Amino acid sequence: SIDGARIESRAMTTEGDEPAVAPDAAASGEKSEKLLKREAEKAAKKAAKEAAKASKAAAAEQRSRGQNAVVSVQCSTTPPVELEACSGTRDWYPEEFRLQRWLYEKFRATARATGFEEYDAPVLERQELYKRKAGEEITQQMYAFVDQDGVEVTLRPEMTPTLARMVLGRAQSMMLPLKWFSIPQCWRFETTQRGRKREHYQWNMDIIGCKSVSAETELLFAVCEFFKSIGITSADVGIKVNSRKVMASVLDSYGITAEKFAPVCIVMDKLDKIGADAVKAELVDTQGLPAETAAKIVECLACKTVSDLEALCGEGADQTGIDELKRLFELAEDYGYGDWLIFDASVVRGLAYYTGIVFEGFDRAGELRAICGGGRYDRLLSLYGAVTEVPACGFGFGDCVIVELLKDKGLLPELPKSIEFVVAAFNEGMQGKAMKAASMIRAGGSDVDMLLEPKKKVASTFDYANRIGARYIVFVAPQEWENDMVRIKDLRADYTDKDEEKQLDVKLSDLGRVSEVLAAHAAAIGAANKMGGMAV
């Protein structure tokens, strides 16, 4: 039969040493296997197409938002070197660096507005500059080593001793008072946590040569003005104020010797971090104080006003220091920032060189460590060679905690990549002409990104301009160039919806003042459209 013949034919084509299989079943299995393979190939192709489509859509969305291009550098999964920055340090990619520049310019603007001059110094210092007194935590946190000349050096952990060294280095030519500021890089080997790095930058403002609390008042004004300039209010941040002079007299009345004062202050400064009971225990265990004395100290730290402290300590409190505190609060009210200040007897600052009023910025939500801090250090220059005490005060304001605060408050600025002009050649033959046009525009003071390789498609050129945040794109093409002109298109025009009104042919002779020409064009088109709208 026909069916039999068919079976026989299939049977004849079955060869090999495999176990016998029913002919129909073998054919069916072979057919199914091929079908499954084809279906798998089709599915793979379809998935690849969908992935490519999704990737293209994502890239288009990135371009529309002016974001960076898709990463084009492929890196090994096992690179031969560690690609992460060292622990406690930061790489400053362009987007992060824009935030850094914004923040530092706010620092600088505040300092300049209050009459301070900027200075700087090497990040490498001699260790002896910081070994003032034993027991300071900072000496145990230095990135210290001996250089090839046998000199004990360190990456600077703070800037104030460097300032003192520089002032004394030109002591005879300095006219006091000095009002200096800097934004130095500082290094401390400590445990990293939110708002604390081993490498950080710190805005420092210092006044050298002023005895009165007017100096502290001026510094605190600058701190408050800076906060306001970035959108932070007195409801977000407060500044705790105390006096090391007053605390020294109080501790002296409790029998604390001058030698014990600095290490005891370091323990007192931990009150907010470890609590009253732990402070009492540490004063007893590490400083050898009687339990009764430790309890009195903690009771003193709990005072909420200058008057409370004066009443509690009586004659034990230095009256001059009390008067300075009261005067500071009065002047702060007159200056208009009294609502930022809070008296807090627990603030003594950890550094041994403070001698008078000390202060510390904090976030009222209690989520972050100290934002900034400083105070008076009248004896520091004497440690480095000054014959008599030189009055001095200042503060340090780190760049880490303030950024965390801005994040918490939703106040981080949007700082997209941007540039005024992109110059693009029509083809490789016009590249030299395009470079000439770019040079002429730059000579007029404008920022220009030169497209280094002409794109094959105009759409790709626009894509590039959008990704780098350009305001204008300058096309250098043969026809316009022959007429001594280039065509410029405004990519961010808000004065018209008509594409032809967004572009203008500009003479080469006008490229040095091209921003002025384009502004006049935008004003004219905008005015015409406004008049047309009114007529309608």
Coordinates of C-alpha atoms in Angstrom, one line a residue:
S1 CA 0.0 0.0 0.0
I2 CA 0.9 3.6 -0.3
D3 CA 1.2 3.8 3.5
G4 CA 3.3 0.7 3.5
A5 CA 5.6 2.1 0.9
R6 CA 6.0 5.2 2.8
I7 CA 6.9 3.2 5.9
E8 CA 9.4 1.1 4.0
S9 CA 11.1 4.1 2.5
R10 CA 11.6 5.7 5.9
A11 CA 12.8 2.4 7.3
M12 CA 15.4 2.2 4.6
T13 CA 16.8 5.5 5.4
T14 CA 17.2 4.6 9.1
E15 CA 20.8 3.7 9.8
G16 CA 23.3 3.4 12.6
D17 CA 23.8 1.4 15.7
E18 CA 21.2 3.1 17.9
P19 CA 18.4 1.1 19.4
A20 CA 15.5 0.4 17.2
V21 CA 12.8 3.0 17.2
A22 CA 9.4 2.9 15.5
P23 CA 9.8 4.7 12.1
D24 CA 7.0 7.1 12.6
A25 CA 8.2 8.0 16.1
A26 CA 11.8 8.6 14.8
A27 CA 10.6 10.9 12.1
S28 CA 8.3 12.7 14.4
G29 CA 11.2 13.2 17.0
E30 CA 13.6 14.5 14.2
K31 CA 10.9 16.9 13.0
S32 CA 10.2 18.2 16.5
E33 CA 13.9 18.7 17.2
K34 CA 14.4 20.8 14.1
L35 CA 11.2 22.8 14.8
L36 CA 12.3 23.5 18.4
K37 CA 15.7 24.7 17.2
R38 CA 14.1 27.0 14.6
E39 CA 11.7 28.4 17.2
A40 CA 14.5 28.9 19.6
E41 CA 16.5 30.8 16.9
K42 CA 13.4 33.0 16.2
A43 CA 12.9 33.7 19.9
A44 CA 16.5 34.7 20.3
K45 CA 16.4 37.0 17.3
K46 CA 13.2 38.5 18.6
A47 CA 14.7 39.0 22.0
A48 CA 17.8 40.6 20.5
K49 CA 15.6 43.0 18.4
E50 CA 13.6 44.0 21.5
A51 CA 16.8 44.5 23.6
A52 CA 18.2 46.7 20.8
K53 CA 15.0 48.6 20.6
A54 CA 14.9 49.1 24.4
S55 CA 18.5 50.2 24.4
K56 CA 17.8 52.7 21.6
A57 CA 14.8 54.0 23.5
A58 CA 16.9 54.4 26.7
A59 CA 19.6 56.2 24.8
A60 CA 17.1 58.5 23.3
E61 CA 15.6 59.2 26.8
Q62 CA 19.1 60.0 28.1
R63 CA 19.7 62.4 25.2
S64 CA 16.4 64.1 25.8
R65 CA 17.5 64.7 29.4
G66 CA 20.9 66.0 28.4
Q67 CA 22.6 63.1 30.2
N68 CA 26.0 61.5 29.3
A69 CA 26.3 59.1 26.5
V70 CA 26.2 55.3 27.0
V71 CA 29.4 54.0 28.4
S72 CA 31.7 53.0 25.5
V73 CA 34.7 51.7 27.4
Q74 CA 34.7 48.0 28.3
C75 CA 36.5 47.0 31.4
S76 CA 37.8 43.6 32.5
T77 CA 35.8 42.0 35.4
T78 CA 39.2 41.3 37.0
P79 CA 41.3 44.5 36.4
P80 CA 45.0 44.3 37.4
V81 CA 44.6 47.3 39.7
E82 CA 42.0 48.4 42.3
L83 CA 39.7 50.9 40.6
E84 CA 38.0 52.3 43.7
A85 CA 39.5 55.3 45.5
C86 CA 41.3 54.6 48.8
S87 CA 39.1 54.1 51.8
G88 CA 37.9 57.5 53.2
T89 CA 38.7 59.4 50.0
R90 CA 36.7 60.5 47.0
D91 CA 37.1 60.6 43.2
W92 CA 35.7 63.8 41.8
Y93 CA 33.9 62.9 38.5
P94 CA 32.7 65.9 36.6
E95 CA 29.2 65.7 38.0
E96 CA 30.5 65.6 41.6
F97 CA 33.1 68.2 40.9
R98 CA 30.3 70.6 39.7
L99 CA 28.8 70.3 43.1
Q100 CA 32.1 70.8 44.8
R101 CA 32.8 74.0 42.8
W102 CA 29.3 75.3 43.6
L103 CA 29.8 74.7 47.3
Y104 CA 33.3 76.2 47.4
E105 CA 32.1 79.3 45.5
K106 CA 29.5 79.8 48.1
F107 CA 32.2 79.6 50.7
R108 CA 34.3 82.1 48.8
A109 CA 31.4 84.5 48.2
T110 CA 30.6 84.6 51.9
A111 CA 34.2 85.2 52.9
R112 CA 34.8 87.9 50.3
A113 CA 31.5 89.6 51.2
T114 CA 32.8 89.9 54.8
G115 CA 36.2 91.3 53.8
F116 CA 38.4 88.2 54.1
E117 CA 41.4 87.4 51.8
E118 CA 42.1 83.9 50.5
Y119 CA 45.4 82.1 51.2
D120 CA 46.8 78.5 50.7
A121 CA 49.8 76.4 51.7
P122 CA 51.4 73.0 51.0
V123 CA 49.4 70.0 52.1
L124 CA 52.7 68.5 53.5
E125 CA 53.7 69.9 56.9
R126 CA 56.3 69.0 59.5
Q127 CA 54.9 66.8 62.3
E128 CA 56.2 69.1 65.0
L129 CA 53.6 71.6 64.1
Y130 CA 50.9 69.4 65.5
K131 CA 52.7 67.8 68.5
R132 CA 51.7 70.7 70.8
K133 CA 50.6 68.8 73.8
A134 CA 50.3 65.1 74.5
G135 CA 47.0 63.4 74.5
E136 CA 45.4 65.2 71.6
E137 CA 43.5 62.8 69.4
I138 CA 44.7 64.5 66.2
T139 CA 48.3 63.5 66.7
Q140 CA 47.2 59.8 66.5
Q141 CA 45.3 60.4 63.3
M142 CA 48.0 61.9 61.2
Y143 CA 49.2 60.4 57.9
A144 CA 52.7 60.7 59.1
F145 CA 56.0 59.5 57.7
V146 CA 59.7 60.3 57.5
D147 CA 60.7 61.7 54.1
Q148 CA 64.0 60.8 52.2
D149 CA 65.7 63.7 53.9
G150 CA 64.9 62.2 57.3
V151 CA 62.3 64.8 58.2
E152 CA 59.2 63.8 60.1
V153 CA 56.4 65.1 57.9
T154 CA 52.6 64.5 57.6
L155 CA 49.7 65.4 55.4
R156 CA 48.1 68.3 57.3
P157 CA 45.2 67.2 59.5
E158 CA 44.0 70.8 60.0
M159 CA 44.9 74.3 58.7
T160 CA 45.1 76.5 61.8
P161 CA 48.7 75.6 62.8
T162 CA 49.7 76.3 59.2
L163 CA 48.1 79.7 59.4
A164 CA 50.0 80.4 62.6
R165 CA 53.3 79.3 61.0
M166 CA 52.7 81.6 58.0
V167 CA 51.8 84.6 60.1
L168 CA 54.9 84.2 62.2
G169 CA 56.9 83.7 59.0
R170 CA 56.2 87.3 58.0
A171 CA 55.6 88.6 61.5
Q172 CA 57.3 92.0 61.0
S173 CA 55.4 92.8 57.8
M174 CA 51.9 91.8 59.0
M175 CA 49.4 94.6 59.7
L176 CA 46.8 93.4 62.2
P177 CA 44.1 92.5 62.3
L178 CA 44.3 89.9 59.6
K179 CA 41.1 88.4 58.1
W180 CA 42.1 85.4 56.0
F181 CA 40.2 82.4 54.7
S182 CA 41.2 79.1 52.9
I183 CA 39.6 75.9 51.6
P184 CA 42.4 73.4 52.3
Q185 CA 42.5 69.6 51.8
C186 CA 43.0 67.9 55.2
W187 CA 43.8 64.3 56.1
R188 CA 43.0 62.3 59.3
F189 CA 43.1 58.6 59.6
E190 CA 39.9 57.9 61.4
T191 CA 36.8 55.7 61.1
T192 CA 34.8 56.7 58.1
Q193 CA 31.1 57.2 58.5
R194 CA 28.3 59.4 57.1
G195 CA 29.7 62.9 56.9
R196 CA 33.2 61.9 57.9
K197 CA 36.0 61.1 55.5
R198 CA 39.8 60.6 56.0
E199 CA 40.4 63.1 53.2
H200 CA 38.2 66.2 53.2
Y201 CA 38.2 69.9 52.4
Q202 CA 37.5 72.5 55.0
W203 CA 36.5 76.1 54.7
N204 CA 38.6 78.0 57.3
M205 CA 38.0 81.7 58.3
D206 CA 40.3 83.3 60.9
I207 CA 40.9 86.7 62.4
I208 CA 44.3 87.4 63.8
G209 CA 44.9 90.4 66.1
C210 CA 41.5 91.3 67.6
K211 CA 41.0 90.9 71.3
S212 CA 37.3 91.6 71.6
V213 CA 34.3 89.3 71.0
S214 CA 33.6 91.4 67.9
A215 CA 35.8 88.9 66.1
E216 CA 33.8 85.9 67.1
T217 CA 30.6 87.8 66.3
E218 CA 31.9 88.5 62.8
L219 CA 32.8 84.9 62.2
L220 CA 29.5 83.6 63.4
F221 CA 27.8 86.2 61.1
A222 CA 29.7 84.7 58.2
V223 CA 28.6 81.1 59.1
C224 CA 24.9 82.1 59.3
E225 CA 25.1 84.1 56.0
F226 CA 26.6 81.0 54.3
F227 CA 23.8 78.8 55.6
K228 CA 21.2 81.3 54.3
S229 CA 22.9 81.5 50.9
I230 CA 22.3 77.7 50.4
G231 CA 18.8 77.7 51.7
I232 CA 19.4 76.5 55.3
T233 CA 17.5 78.4 58.0
S234 CA 17.8 78.7 61.8
A235 CA 15.0 76.1 62.0
D236 CA 17.3 73.6 60.3
V237 CA 20.6 74.5 62.1
G238 CA 21.7 76.0 65.4
I239 CA 25.1 77.0 66.7
K240 CA 26.1 76.0 70.2
V241 CA 28.3 78.5 72.1
N242 CA 30.4 78.2 75.2
S243 CA 33.6 79.5 76.7
R244 CA 36.8 77.5 77.4
K245 CA 37.9 80.4 79.6
V246 CA 34.8 79.9 81.8
M247 CA 35.1 76.2 81.8
A248 CA 38.8 76.4 82.8
S249 CA 37.9 78.5 85.8
V250 CA 35.1 76.2 86.8
L251 CA 37.3 73.1 86.5
D252 CA 40.0 74.9 88.5
S253 CA 37.5 75.5 91.3
Y254 CA 36.8 71.7 91.2
G255 CA 40.5 71.0 91.7
I256 CA 41.4 70.2 88.1
T257 CA 45.0 71.2 87.4
A258 CA 46.2 73.1 84.3
E259 CA 47.9 69.9 83.2
K260 CA 44.6 68.0 83.4
F261 CA 42.5 70.7 81.8
A262 CA 43.0 69.7 78.1
P263 CA 42.5 65.9 78.5
V264 CA 39.5 66.5 80.7
C265 CA 38.0 68.8 78.1
I266 CA 38.5 66.1 75.5
V267 CA 36.4 63.8 77.6
M268 CA 33.8 66.5 78.2
D269 CA 33.5 67.1 74.5
K270 CA 32.2 63.6 74.1
L271 CA 29.0 64.3 76.0
D272 CA 26.7 64.3 73.0
K273 CA 28.4 61.2 71.6
I274 CA 28.5 58.9 74.6
G275 CA 26.1 60.4 77.2
A276 CA 26.5 61.8 80.7
D277 CA 27.0 58.4 82.5
A278 CA 29.8 57.4 80.1
V279 CA 31.5 60.8 80.5
K280 CA 31.4 60.5 84.3
A281 CA 32.9 57.0 84.0
E282 CA 35.6 58.1 81.7
L283 CA 36.5 61.1 83.9
V284 CA 36.9 58.7 86.8
D285 CA 38.6 55.8 84.9
T286 CA 41.0 57.7 82.5
Q287 CA 41.5 61.0 84.3
G288 CA 41.5 59.8 87.9
L289 CA 38.9 62.3 89.1
P290 CA 36.8 61.6 92.2
A291 CA 33.3 60.5 91.4
E292 CA 31.9 63.6 93.1
T293 CA 34.0 65.9 91.0
A294 CA 33.0 64.0 87.8
A295 CA 29.3 64.4 88.8
K296 CA 29.8 68.2 89.4
I297 CA 31.4 68.6 85.9
V298 CA 28.5 66.8 84.2
E299 CA 26.0 68.9 86.2
C300 CA 27.8 72.0 85.0
L301 CA 27.6 70.8 81.4
A302 CA 23.8 70.5 81.7
C303 CA 23.4 74.3 82.1
K304 CA 21.1 75.7 79.4
T305 CA 21.9 79.5 79.8
V306 CA 24.9 81.6 80.7
S307 CA 22.9 82.8 83.7
D308 CA 22.3 79.2 84.8
L309 CA 26.1 78.5 84.6
E310 CA 26.9 81.7 86.5
A311 CA 24.4 80.8 89.2
L312 CA 25.6 77.2 89.5
C313 CA 29.3 78.0 89.7
G314 CA 29.2 81.3 91.5
E315 CA 32.6 82.7 92.0
G316 CA 34.1 79.6 90.5
A317 CA 33.2 80.9 87.0
D318 CA 35.6 83.4 85.4
Q319 CA 33.6 86.7 85.3
T320 CA 35.4 88.0 82.3
G321 CA 34.5 84.9 80.3
I322 CA 30.9 85.2 81.5
D323 CA 30.8 88.8 80.4
E324 CA 32.2 87.9 77.0
L325 CA 29.5 85.3 76.5
K326 CA 26.8 87.7 77.4
R327 CA 28.2 90.4 75.1
L328 CA 28.4 87.9 72.2
F329 CA 24.7 87.0 72.5
E330 CA 23.9 90.8 72.6
L331 CA 25.9 91.5 69.5
A332 CA 24.4 88.5 67.7
E333 CA 20.9 90.0 68.4
D334 CA 22.1 93.3 67.0
Y335 CA 23.6 91.7 63.9
G336 CA 20.3 89.8 63.3
Y337 CA 21.3 86.2 63.8
G338 CA 20.5 85.8 67.5
D339 CA 18.0 83.0 66.7
W340 CA 20.8 80.8 65.4
L341 CA 22.7 80.8 68.7
I342 CA 22.2 78.5 71.7
F343 CA 24.3 78.4 74.9
D344 CA 25.6 74.9 75.6
A345 CA 28.1 74.3 78.4
S346 CA 29.0 70.9 77.0
V347 CA 30.7 72.4 74.0
V348 CA 34.4 72.7 74.7
R349 CA 35.9 71.5 71.3
G350 CA 38.5 68.8 71.4
L351 CA 41.6 70.8 70.4
A352 CA 43.8 71.9 73.3
Y353 CA 44.7 75.3 71.8
Y354 CA 41.2 76.9 72.4
T355 CA 41.3 79.6 75.1
G356 CA 38.0 81.5 75.0
I357 CA 34.7 81.4 73.3
V358 CA 34.1 78.1 71.3
F359 CA 31.2 77.2 69.1
E360 CA 29.8 74.4 67.0
G361 CA 27.2 74.1 64.3
F362 CA 24.6 71.3 64.5
D363 CA 21.5 70.1 62.7
R364 CA 18.4 70.5 64.9
A365 CA 17.1 67.1 63.7
G366 CA 20.0 65.5 65.4
E367 CA 20.9 63.2 62.5
L368 CA 24.4 64.4 61.7
R369 CA 27.7 65.1 63.5
A370 CA 28.9 68.7 63.9
I371 CA 28.6 70.7 60.8
C372 CA 31.3 73.3 61.7
G373 CA 33.2 74.5 64.8
G374 CA 35.7 76.9 66.0
G375 CA 36.7 79.4 68.7
R376 CA 39.4 81.6 70.2
Y377 CA 43.0 80.5 70.4
D378 CA 45.0 83.3 71.8
R379 CA 48.0 81.2 72.9
L380 CA 48.6 79.2 69.7
L381 CA 51.1 81.5 68.1
S382 CA 53.0 81.6 71.3
L383 CA 53.6 77.9 71.0
Y384 CA 55.3 78.6 67.6
G385 CA 57.5 81.5 68.6
A386 CA 55.4 84.6 69.2
V387 CA 57.0 86.6 72.1
T388 CA 53.6 87.7 73.4
E389 CA 50.1 86.3 73.1
V390 CA 48.5 87.2 69.8
P391 CA 44.7 87.2 69.9
A392 CA 43.2 84.9 67.3
C393 CA 40.0 83.1 66.5
G394 CA 38.5 81.2 63.6
F395 CA 36.4 78.2 62.5
G396 CA 36.6 75.2 60.3
F397 CA 33.6 74.1 58.1
G398 CA 34.0 70.7 56.4
D399 CA 32.5 69.9 53.0
C400 CA 31.1 66.5 53.9
V401 CA 28.4 67.0 56.6
I402 CA 26.9 70.1 54.8
V403 CA 26.3 68.0 51.7
E404 CA 24.6 65.4 53.7
L405 CA 22.4 68.1 55.3
L406 CA 21.5 69.5 51.8
K407 CA 20.5 66.0 50.8
D408 CA 18.3 65.5 53.8
K409 CA 16.6 68.9 53.2
G410 CA 16.2 68.3 49.5
L411 CA 18.3 71.4 48.8
L412 CA 21.0 69.9 46.6
P413 CA 21.2 72.1 43.4
E414 CA 20.7 70.6 40.0
L415 CA 24.0 71.2 38.1
P416 CA 23.7 69.7 34.7
K417 CA 26.6 69.8 32.2
S418 CA 26.3 72.9 30.0
I419 CA 28.2 75.0 27.6
E420 CA 27.2 78.0 25.4
F421 CA 28.3 76.9 21.9
V422 CA 29.0 73.7 20.0
V423 CA 30.8 74.3 16.7
A424 CA 30.3 71.5 14.1
A425 CA 31.8 71.1 10.6
F426 CA 29.6 70.0 7.7
N427 CA 32.3 67.5 6.7
E428 CA 36.0 66.7 7.3
G429 CA 36.9 69.2 4.5
M430 CA 35.3 72.0 6.6
Q431 CA 37.0 71.1 9.9
G432 CA 39.7 73.7 9.6
K433 CA 37.1 76.4 8.9
A434 CA 35.0 75.2 11.9
M435 CA 38.1 75.5 14.1
K436 CA 38.6 79.0 12.9
A437 CA 35.0 79.9 13.7
A438 CA 35.4 78.4 17.2
S439 CA 38.5 80.4 17.8
M440 CA 36.7 83.6 16.8
I441 CA 33.8 82.9 19.1
R442 CA 36.1 82.1 22.0
A443 CA 38.0 85.3 21.4
G444 CA 34.8 87.1 22.2
G445 CA 34.7 85.5 25.7
S446 CA 32.2 82.6 25.0
D447 CA 32.7 79.0 26.0
V448 CA 32.9 76.7 22.9
D449 CA 33.0 72.9 22.5
M450 CA 34.6 72.0 19.2
L451 CA 33.1 68.8 17.7
L452 CA 36.3 66.9 17.0
E453 CA 35.0 64.6 14.4
P454 CA 32.2 65.7 12.0
K455 CA 29.1 63.4 12.3
K456 CA 27.7 61.7 9.2
K457 CA 24.2 62.6 10.2
V458 CA 22.9 66.0 11.3
A459 CA 20.8 64.3 13.9
S460 CA 23.9 62.9 15.5
T461 CA 25.4 66.4 15.8
F462 CA 22.2 67.6 17.5
D463 CA 22.3 64.6 19.7
Y464 CA 25.9 65.5 20.8
A465 CA 24.9 69.1 21.5
N466 CA 22.0 68.1 23.6
R467 CA 24.0 65.6 25.6
I468 CA 26.6 68.3 26.6
G469 CA 23.9 70.9 27.4
A470 CA 24.8 73.3 24.6
R471 CA 22.6 76.4 24.2
Y472 CA 23.7 77.1 20.6
I473 CA 25.0 74.9 17.7
V474 CA 27.1 76.5 15.1
F475 CA 27.1 74.8 11.7
V476 CA 30.1 75.5 9.4
A477 CA 29.0 74.5 5.9
P478 CA 30.3 75.3 2.4
Q479 CA 27.5 77.5 1.2
E480 CA 27.3 79.8 4.3
W481 CA 31.1 79.9 4.5
E482 CA 31.4 81.1 0.9
N483 CA 29.2 84.0 1.9
D484 CA 31.4 84.7 5.0
M485 CA 28.7 83.4 7.3
V486 CA 27.9 80.5 9.6
R487 CA 24.4 79.2 10.6
I488 CA 23.6 79.2 14.4
K489 CA 20.6 77.5 15.9
D490 CA 19.3 78.2 19.4
L491 CA 18.6 74.8 21.0
R492 CA 16.9 76.2 24.1
A493 CA 14.8 79.0 22.5
D494 CA 11.8 79.9 24.6
Y495 CA 10.8 82.9 22.6
T496 CA 9.3 81.0 19.6
D497 CA 8.0 77.6 18.5
K498 CA 9.0 78.1 14.9
D499 CA 12.1 76.3 13.9
E500 CA 13.1 78.8 11.3
E501 CA 13.0 81.6 13.9
K502 CA 15.4 79.7 16.2
Q503 CA 18.3 80.0 13.7
L504 CA 20.3 82.8 12.3
D505 CA 23.1 83.3 9.7
V506 CA 25.8 85.3 11.4
K507 CA 28.7 87.1 9.7
L508 CA 32.2 85.8 10.5
S509 CA 33.1 89.4 11.4
D510 CA 30.4 89.3 14.1
L511 CA 31.5 86.0 15.7
G512 CA 33.6 88.0 18.3
R513 CA 30.3 89.4 19.6
V514 CA 28.0 86.6 18.7
S515 CA 26.3 86.4 22.1
E516 CA 25.2 90.0 21.6
V517 CA 24.0 89.3 18.1
L518 CA 22.0 86.3 19.2
A519 CA 20.5 88.1 22.2
A520 CA 19.3 90.9 19.9
H521 CA 17.8 88.3 17.5
A522 CA 16.0 86.5 20.3
A523 CA 14.6 89.9 21.6
A524 CA 13.4 90.9 18.2
I525 CA 11.7 87.6 17.5
G526 CA 10.1 87.5 20.9
A527 CA 8.8 91.1 20.6
A528 CA 7.4 90.3 17.1
N529 CA 5.6 87.2 18.3
K530 CA 4.2 89.0 21.4
M531 CA 2.8 91.8 19.1
G532 CA 1.4 89.2 16.8
G533 CA -0.3 87.4 19.7
M534 CA -1.8 90.7 20.9
A535 CA -3.1 91.5 17.5
V536 CA -4.8 88.1 17.3

